């Protein structure tokens, strides 16, 4: 196992909030990129359970959410030999550093955060945790001396908060934190849901990533189509069935399917059946792996525990330096 600073690979860190059942939009838009990146970087992927507490305040729900994220990521192919998978709350130093960051940050600066402004615009009740979210995230990143932070576009501002906070701390207390770079996931296109809008759990239009064959069939059958007959030529770019199907195909297979739409002779019923077959073939191995993992929870929990132990050594080392620099370390 590679240890901190023992290799020349850059350190990558990213957190995932445990917020319910994942769908193929999450997979193609975000999750699978971690699997690709695990070979290129020394990767730390963690379950952001304390961040989730800004919205989830239910013991069973939070516990289940944490376990689900671990199972999801292991099932899609995160390899615990390559990636350190852990949960945020196993590194209490993160919250400790968050407090120190609170003390060097002004309210107006945090008020500029998109997430806060959105919540305020919607007249939501905003807890202090939500307001402070960017600084806990800055701690996650900076405490591990991370070089790169792969995130979706929506999280870019949060990485900028981490950079600003590192700079501010370094200016006040001396050079301590490394400057992390955001890594906006490439080719992240928006996956369309079964109603043609963006796939999102809030629209109830998803195909769950670990769906059963029954669920796949039910979801695909709901996709609305126009009234073109079997013989008629169809424009694949206008079809939600095709928009989802093309995620699963490339090269010749994709060209062939495209031709089937354009040439006529394929009805929407057949197009849906083809999609169901390919979705089932794509999902089945991951679903089965997830089921196997779930039957061996001891191993899954050991992976998280070991991951936490490994990164908490880095975190404690960094915090010692921070405590000394701010002046609370007197022994
Ligand atoms: P949801 O909209 O279902 O609540 P989240 O907001 O929890 O999804 O998103 C989790 C991750 O998945 C984010 O990185 C987000 O960019 C990505 N994601 C969510 N929906 C899609 C989609 N339809 N297409 C591409 N990526 C998506
Ligand atoms: N804020 C991120 C999200 O909502 C999750 C997260 C927490 C994170 N801490 C992080 C991501 C550190 C990258 C690095 O998706």
Coordinates of C-alpha atoms and ligand atoms in Angstrom, one line a residue:
X1 CA 0.0 0.0 0.0
X2 CA 1.3 3.4 -0.9
X3 CA 1.8 5.8 1.9
X4 CA 1.6 9.5 2.1
X5 CA 4.6 11.2 0.4
X6 CA 6.3 7.9 -0.4
X7 CA 5.6 8.2 -4.1
X8 CA 5.6 10.8 -6.7
X9 CA 1.9 10.5 -7.5
X10 CA -0.2 13.6 -6.8
X11 CA -2.8 13.4 -4.0
X12 CA -6.4 13.5 -5.1
X13 CA -9.2 14.0 -2.6
X14 CA -13.0 14.0 -3.1
X15 CA -16.0 13.6 -0.8
X16 CA -19.3 12.1 -1.6
X17 CA -22.4 13.0 0.5
X18 CA -24.5 10.0 1.5
X19 CA -27.8 11.2 0.1
X20 CA -29.9 8.3 -1.1
X21 CA -30.0 5.8 -4.0
X22 CA -27.7 6.6 -6.9
X23 CA -28.8 6.6 -10.5
X24 CA -27.1 6.3 -13.9
X25 CA -26.9 10.1 -14.1
X26 CA -24.7 10.1 -11.0
X27 CA -22.7 7.2 -12.4
X28 CA -21.9 8.7 -15.8
X29 CA -21.7 12.3 -14.5
X30 CA -19.4 11.7 -11.6
X31 CA -18.9 8.3 -9.9
X32 CA -17.2 6.4 -12.7
X33 CA -14.5 9.1 -13.1
X34 CA -13.1 8.2 -9.7
X35 CA -12.6 4.7 -10.9
X36 CA -10.6 6.0 -13.9
X37 CA -8.6 8.4 -11.7
X38 CA -7.6 5.8 -9.1
X39 CA -4.7 4.6 -11.3
X40 CA -3.3 8.0 -11.9
X41 CA -3.3 9.6 -8.5
X42 CA -2.9 8.7 -4.9
X43 CA -6.6 8.8 -4.3
X44 CA -8.5 9.6 -1.1
X45 CA -12.3 9.2 -1.5
X46 CA -14.4 9.8 1.6
X47 CA -18.0 9.7 2.7
X48 CA -18.9 13.2 3.8
X49 CA -21.1 12.2 6.7
X50 CA -20.7 15.4 8.6
X51 CA -21.6 17.5 5.6
X52 CA -24.7 15.3 5.2
X53 CA -25.7 16.3 8.7
X54 CA -26.6 19.8 7.4
X55 CA -29.7 18.0 5.9
X56 CA -29.9 14.5 7.3
X57 CA -30.8 14.5 11.0
X58 CA -32.0 11.0 11.4
X59 CA -29.8 8.3 12.9
X60 CA -30.9 5.4 10.9
X61 CA -31.0 7.3 7.6
X62 CA -27.5 8.6 8.1
X63 CA -26.1 5.2 9.1
X64 CA -27.7 3.5 6.1
X65 CA -26.6 6.4 3.8
X66 CA -22.9 5.9 4.9
X67 CA -23.1 2.1 4.3
X68 CA -24.8 2.6 0.9
X69 CA -22.1 5.0 -0.4
X70 CA -19.4 2.5 0.6
X71 CA -21.2 -0.4 -1.1
X72 CA -21.9 1.8 -4.2
X73 CA -18.3 2.8 -4.7
X74 CA -16.8 -0.6 -4.1
X75 CA -19.4 -2.1 -6.5
X76 CA -18.6 0.2 -9.4
X77 CA -14.9 -0.7 -9.1
X78 CA -13.1 1.5 -6.6
X79 CA -10.2 -0.8 -5.6
X80 CA -9.3 -0.5 -1.9
X81 CA -5.8 -1.5 -2.8
X82 CA -5.5 1.6 -4.9
X83 CA -7.8 4.1 -3.2
X84 CA -8.1 5.0 0.5
X85 CA -11.8 4.9 1.2
X86 CA -12.9 6.4 4.5
X87 CA -15.6 8.3 6.3
X88 CA -15.1 11.9 7.2
X89 CA -16.2 11.5 10.9
X90 CA -13.2 9.1 11.4
X91 CA -11.0 12.2 11.1
X92 CA -12.2 14.5 13.9
X93 CA -9.2 16.8 13.2
X94 CA -11.2 18.0 10.2
X95 CA -13.8 19.6 12.4
X96 CA -11.0 20.9 14.7
X97 CA -9.4 22.6 11.7
X98 CA -12.8 23.8 10.6
X99 CA -13.1 25.8 13.8
X100 CA -9.7 27.5 13.3
X101 CA -10.8 28.4 9.7
X102 CA -14.1 29.8 11.2
X103 CA -12.0 32.2 13.2
X104 CA -10.1 33.6 10.2
X105 CA -13.1 33.9 7.9
X106 CA -15.6 36.7 7.7
X107 CA -19.4 36.3 7.5
X108 CA -19.7 38.5 4.3
X109 CA -17.2 36.2 2.5
X110 CA -19.2 33.1 3.3
X111 CA -22.4 34.8 2.4
X112 CA -21.2 34.9 -1.2
X113 CA -21.4 31.1 -1.5
X114 CA -23.8 29.9 -4.2
X115 CA -25.2 27.2 -2.0
X116 CA -26.0 29.6 0.8
X117 CA -27.4 32.2 -1.6
X118 CA -29.7 29.6 -3.2
X119 CA -31.0 28.4 0.1
X120 CA -31.6 32.0 1.2
X121 CA -33.4 32.9 -2.1
X122 CA -35.7 29.9 -1.5
X123 CA -36.4 31.2 2.0
X124 CA -35.1 27.9 3.5
X125 CA -34.2 27.7 7.1
X126 CA -30.4 27.8 7.0
X127 CA -28.5 26.1 9.8
X128 CA -25.0 27.2 10.8
X129 CA -23.6 24.0 9.4
X130 CA -24.9 24.8 6.0
X131 CA -23.5 28.3 6.2
X132 CA -20.2 26.9 7.3
X133 CA -20.2 24.1 4.7
X134 CA -17.4 25.6 2.6
X135 CA -15.0 25.7 5.5
X136 CA -15.5 22.1 6.6
X137 CA -14.9 21.2 3.0
X138 CA -11.7 23.4 2.9
X139 CA -10.5 21.4 6.0
X140 CA -11.2 18.1 4.3
X141 CA -9.0 19.1 1.4
X142 CA -6.2 21.1 3.1
X143 CA -5.6 18.7 6.0
X144 CA -4.5 16.1 3.5
X145 CA -2.2 18.3 1.5
X146 CA -4.3 17.5 -1.5
X147 CA -3.1 18.5 -5.0
X148 CA -6.3 18.0 -6.9
X149 CA -10.0 17.9 -6.1
X150 CA -12.2 16.3 -8.8
X151 CA -15.7 17.9 -8.5
X152 CA -18.6 18.7 -10.7
X153 CA -19.0 22.3 -11.9
X154 CA -21.4 23.0 -9.0
X155 CA -18.6 22.5 -6.5
X156 CA -16.0 24.6 -8.2
X157 CA -16.6 27.6 -5.9
X158 CA -16.1 25.4 -2.9
X159 CA -12.6 24.5 -4.0
X160 CA -11.9 28.2 -4.5
X161 CA -13.0 28.7 -0.9
X162 CA -10.4 26.1 0.1
X163 CA -7.7 27.9 -1.9
X164 CA -8.6 31.3 -0.4
X165 CA -8.6 29.9 3.1
X166 CA -5.2 28.2 2.6
X167 CA -3.8 31.5 1.4
X168 CA -5.3 33.4 4.3
X169 CA -4.0 31.0 6.9
X170 CA -0.5 31.0 5.3
X171 CA -0.5 34.7 5.3
X172 CA -1.4 35.0 9.0
X173 CA 0.5 32.1 10.4
X174 CA 3.2 31.2 7.9
X175 CA 3.4 28.8 5.0
X176 CA 1.4 25.7 6.1
X177 CA -1.1 24.6 3.4
X178 CA -0.7 23.5 -0.1
X179 CA -2.8 25.1 -2.8
X180 CA -5.3 22.6 -4.2
X181 CA -6.4 22.7 -7.8
X182 CA -10.0 21.9 -8.8
X183 CA -10.3 19.3 -11.5
X184 CA -13.6 19.7 -13.3
X185 CA -14.5 16.4 -14.5
X186 CA -14.2 16.3 -18.3
X187 CA -17.0 15.2 -20.7
X188 CA -19.5 15.4 -18.0
X189 CA -22.6 15.8 -20.0
X190 CA -26.0 15.9 -18.4
X191 CA -27.7 12.5 -18.5
X192 CA -31.3 12.7 -19.5
X193 CA -34.0 11.1 -17.3
X194 CA -36.9 9.0 -18.5
X195 CA -39.1 12.1 -18.9
X196 CA -36.5 13.9 -21.1
X197 CA -35.5 16.4 -18.4
X198 CA -32.2 16.1 -16.5
X199 CA -32.0 12.9 -14.6
X200 CA -32.4 13.8 -10.9
X201 CA -33.8 12.1 -7.9
X202 CA -35.8 15.2 -7.2
X203 CA -37.7 14.7 -10.6
X204 CA -38.5 11.1 -10.0
X205 CA -37.3 10.3 -13.5
X206 CA -34.3 8.1 -12.7
X207 CA -32.9 4.7 -13.7
X208 CA -31.3 3.5 -10.5
X209 CA -27.7 2.4 -11.0
X210 CA -28.3 -0.9 -9.2
X211 CA -31.8 -1.4 -10.5
X212 CA -33.3 -4.9 -10.8
X213 CA -34.3 -6.1 -14.2
X214 CA -37.9 -5.4 -13.3
X215 CA -37.1 -1.8 -12.3
X216 CA -35.2 -1.3 -15.5
X217 CA -38.1 -2.5 -17.6
X218 CA -40.6 -0.4 -15.8
X219 CA -38.5 2.7 -16.1
X220 CA -37.8 2.3 -19.8
X221 CA -41.4 1.5 -20.6
X222 CA -42.4 4.9 -19.2
X223 CA -40.2 6.8 -21.7
X224 CA -42.7 8.9 -23.8
X225 CA -42.3 8.6 -27.6
X226 CA -43.9 10.4 -30.5
X227 CA -46.4 8.7 -32.8
X228 CA -44.1 7.6 -35.6
X229 CA -44.9 4.1 -37.0
X230 CA -42.5 1.2 -37.3
X231 CA -41.5 1.9 -40.9
X232 CA -40.9 5.6 -40.5
X233 CA -37.4 7.1 -40.1
X234 CA -36.7 8.5 -36.7
X235 CA -34.3 11.2 -35.6
X236 CA -32.1 9.6 -32.9
X237 CA -31.2 13.0 -31.5
X238 CA -34.8 13.7 -30.6
X239 CA -35.4 10.4 -28.8
X240 CA -35.0 10.0 -25.1
X241 CA -34.6 6.3 -25.6
X242 CA -31.5 6.9 -27.8
X243 CA -30.2 9.6 -25.5
X244 CA -30.0 7.0 -22.7
X245 CA -28.9 4.1 -24.9
X246 CA -25.9 6.0 -26.3
X247 CA -24.3 6.1 -22.9
X248 CA -23.9 2.4 -23.1
X249 CA -22.5 2.1 -26.6
X250 CA -19.6 3.3 -28.6
X251 CA -18.0 2.8 -32.1
X252 CA -19.8 0.4 -34.5
X253 CA -22.5 -0.6 -32.1
X254 CA -23.5 3.0 -31.6
X255 CA -23.4 3.7 -35.4
X256 CA -25.5 0.6 -36.0
X257 CA -28.2 1.7 -33.6
X258 CA -28.2 5.2 -35.0
X259 CA -28.7 3.8 -38.4
X260 CA -31.6 1.6 -37.2
X261 CA -33.4 4.8 -36.0
X262 CA -32.7 6.7 -39.2
X263 CA -33.4 3.9 -41.7
X264 CA -36.9 3.1 -40.4
X265 CA -38.1 -0.4 -39.8
X266 CA -37.5 -0.2 -36.0
X267 CA -40.5 0.7 -33.9
X268 CA -40.2 2.4 -30.4
X269 CA -41.2 -0.9 -28.8
X270 CA -38.1 -2.6 -30.3
X271 CA -35.9 0.4 -29.5
X272 CA -37.0 0.1 -25.8
X273 CA -36.4 -3.7 -25.8
X274 CA -32.9 -3.2 -27.1
X275 CA -32.3 -0.5 -24.4
X276 CA -33.7 -2.8 -21.7
X277 CA -31.3 -5.6 -22.8
X278 CA -28.3 -3.4 -22.8
X279 CA -29.1 -1.7 -19.6
X280 CA -29.6 -5.1 -17.9
X281 CA -26.3 -6.4 -19.2
X282 CA -24.5 -3.2 -18.0
X283 CA -26.1 -3.1 -14.6
X284 CA -26.2 -6.8 -13.7
X285 CA -22.5 -7.3 -12.8
X286 CA -22.4 -4.2 -10.6
X287 CA -25.6 -5.1 -8.9
X288 CA -24.4 -8.6 -8.2
X289 CA -21.1 -7.3 -6.9
X290 CA -23.0 -4.9 -4.6
X291 CA -25.1 -7.8 -3.3
X292 CA -22.0 -9.9 -2.6
X293 CA -20.4 -7.0 -0.8
X294 CA -23.5 -6.4 1.3
X295 CA -23.4 -10.0 2.5
X296 CA -19.9 -9.4 3.8
X297 CA -20.3 -6.2 5.7
X298 CA -17.4 -6.9 8.1
X299 CA -15.0 -6.6 5.1
X300 CA -16.6 -3.4 4.0
X301 CA -16.4 -1.9 7.4
X302 CA -12.8 -3.0 7.7
X303 CA -12.0 -1.2 4.5
X304 CA -13.5 2.0 5.8
X305 CA -11.8 1.7 9.2
X306 CA -8.4 1.0 7.7
X307 CA -8.8 3.9 5.3
X308 CA -9.7 6.2 8.2
X309 CA -6.6 5.0 10.2
X310 CA -4.3 5.7 7.3
X311 CA -5.5 9.2 6.6
X312 CA -5.9 10.2 10.2
X313 CA -2.1 9.9 10.6
X314 CA -1.7 12.6 7.9
X315 CA -4.4 14.7 9.5
X316 CA -2.9 14.5 13.0
X317 CA 0.6 15.4 11.7
X318 CA -0.9 18.4 9.9
X319 CA -2.9 19.5 12.9
X320 CA 0.2 19.3 15.2
X321 CA 1.8 21.8 12.9
X322 CA -1.4 24.0 12.8
X323 CA -1.7 23.9 16.6
X324 CA 1.9 25.0 17.0
X325 CA 1.5 27.8 14.4
X326 CA -1.7 29.3 15.9
X327 CA -0.2 29.2 19.4
X328 CA -2.3 26.6 21.4
X329 CA 0.5 24.1 21.6
X330 CA 2.4 25.0 24.7
X331 CA 3.8 21.7 26.1
Ligands
LIG1 P1 -29.5 14.4 -8.0 O1 -29.8 15.5 -9.0 O2 -30.1 13.2 -8.4 O3 -29.9 14.8 -6.6 P2 -26.9 14.9 -7.0 O4 -27.1 16.4 -7.0 O5 -26.9 14.2 -5.7 O6 -28.0 14.2 -7.9 O7 -25.5 14.7 -7.8 C1 -24.5 13.9 -7.4 C2 -23.4 13.9 -8.5 O8 -23.9 13.4 -9.7 C3 -23.0 15.4 -8.8 O9 -21.6 15.3 -9.1 C4 -23.7 15.7 -10.1 O10 -23.0 16.6 -10.9 C5 -23.9 14.3 -10.8 N1 -25.2 14.2 -11.5 C6 -26.4 14.2 -11.0 N2 -27.4 14.1 -11.9 C7 -26.7 14.1 -13.1 C8 -27.1 14.0 -14.5 N3 -28.4 13.9 -14.8 N4 -26.2 14.0 -15.4 C9 -24.9 14.1 -15.1 N5 -24.4 14.1 -13.8 C10 -25.3 14.2 -12.8
LIG2 N1 -19.5 19.3 -1.2 C1 -19.3 18.1 -1.9 C2 -20.7 17.7 -2.6 O1 -21.7 18.2 -2.2 C3 -18.9 16.9 -1.0 C4 -17.6 17.2 -0.4 C5 -17.4 17.4 0.9 C6 -16.3 17.3 -1.0 N2 -16.0 17.6 1.2 C7 -15.4 17.5 0.0 C8 -15.9 17.2 -2.4 C9 -14.0 17.7 -0.3 C10 -14.5 17.3 -2.6 C11 -13.6 17.6 -1.6 O2 -20.7 17.0 -3.6

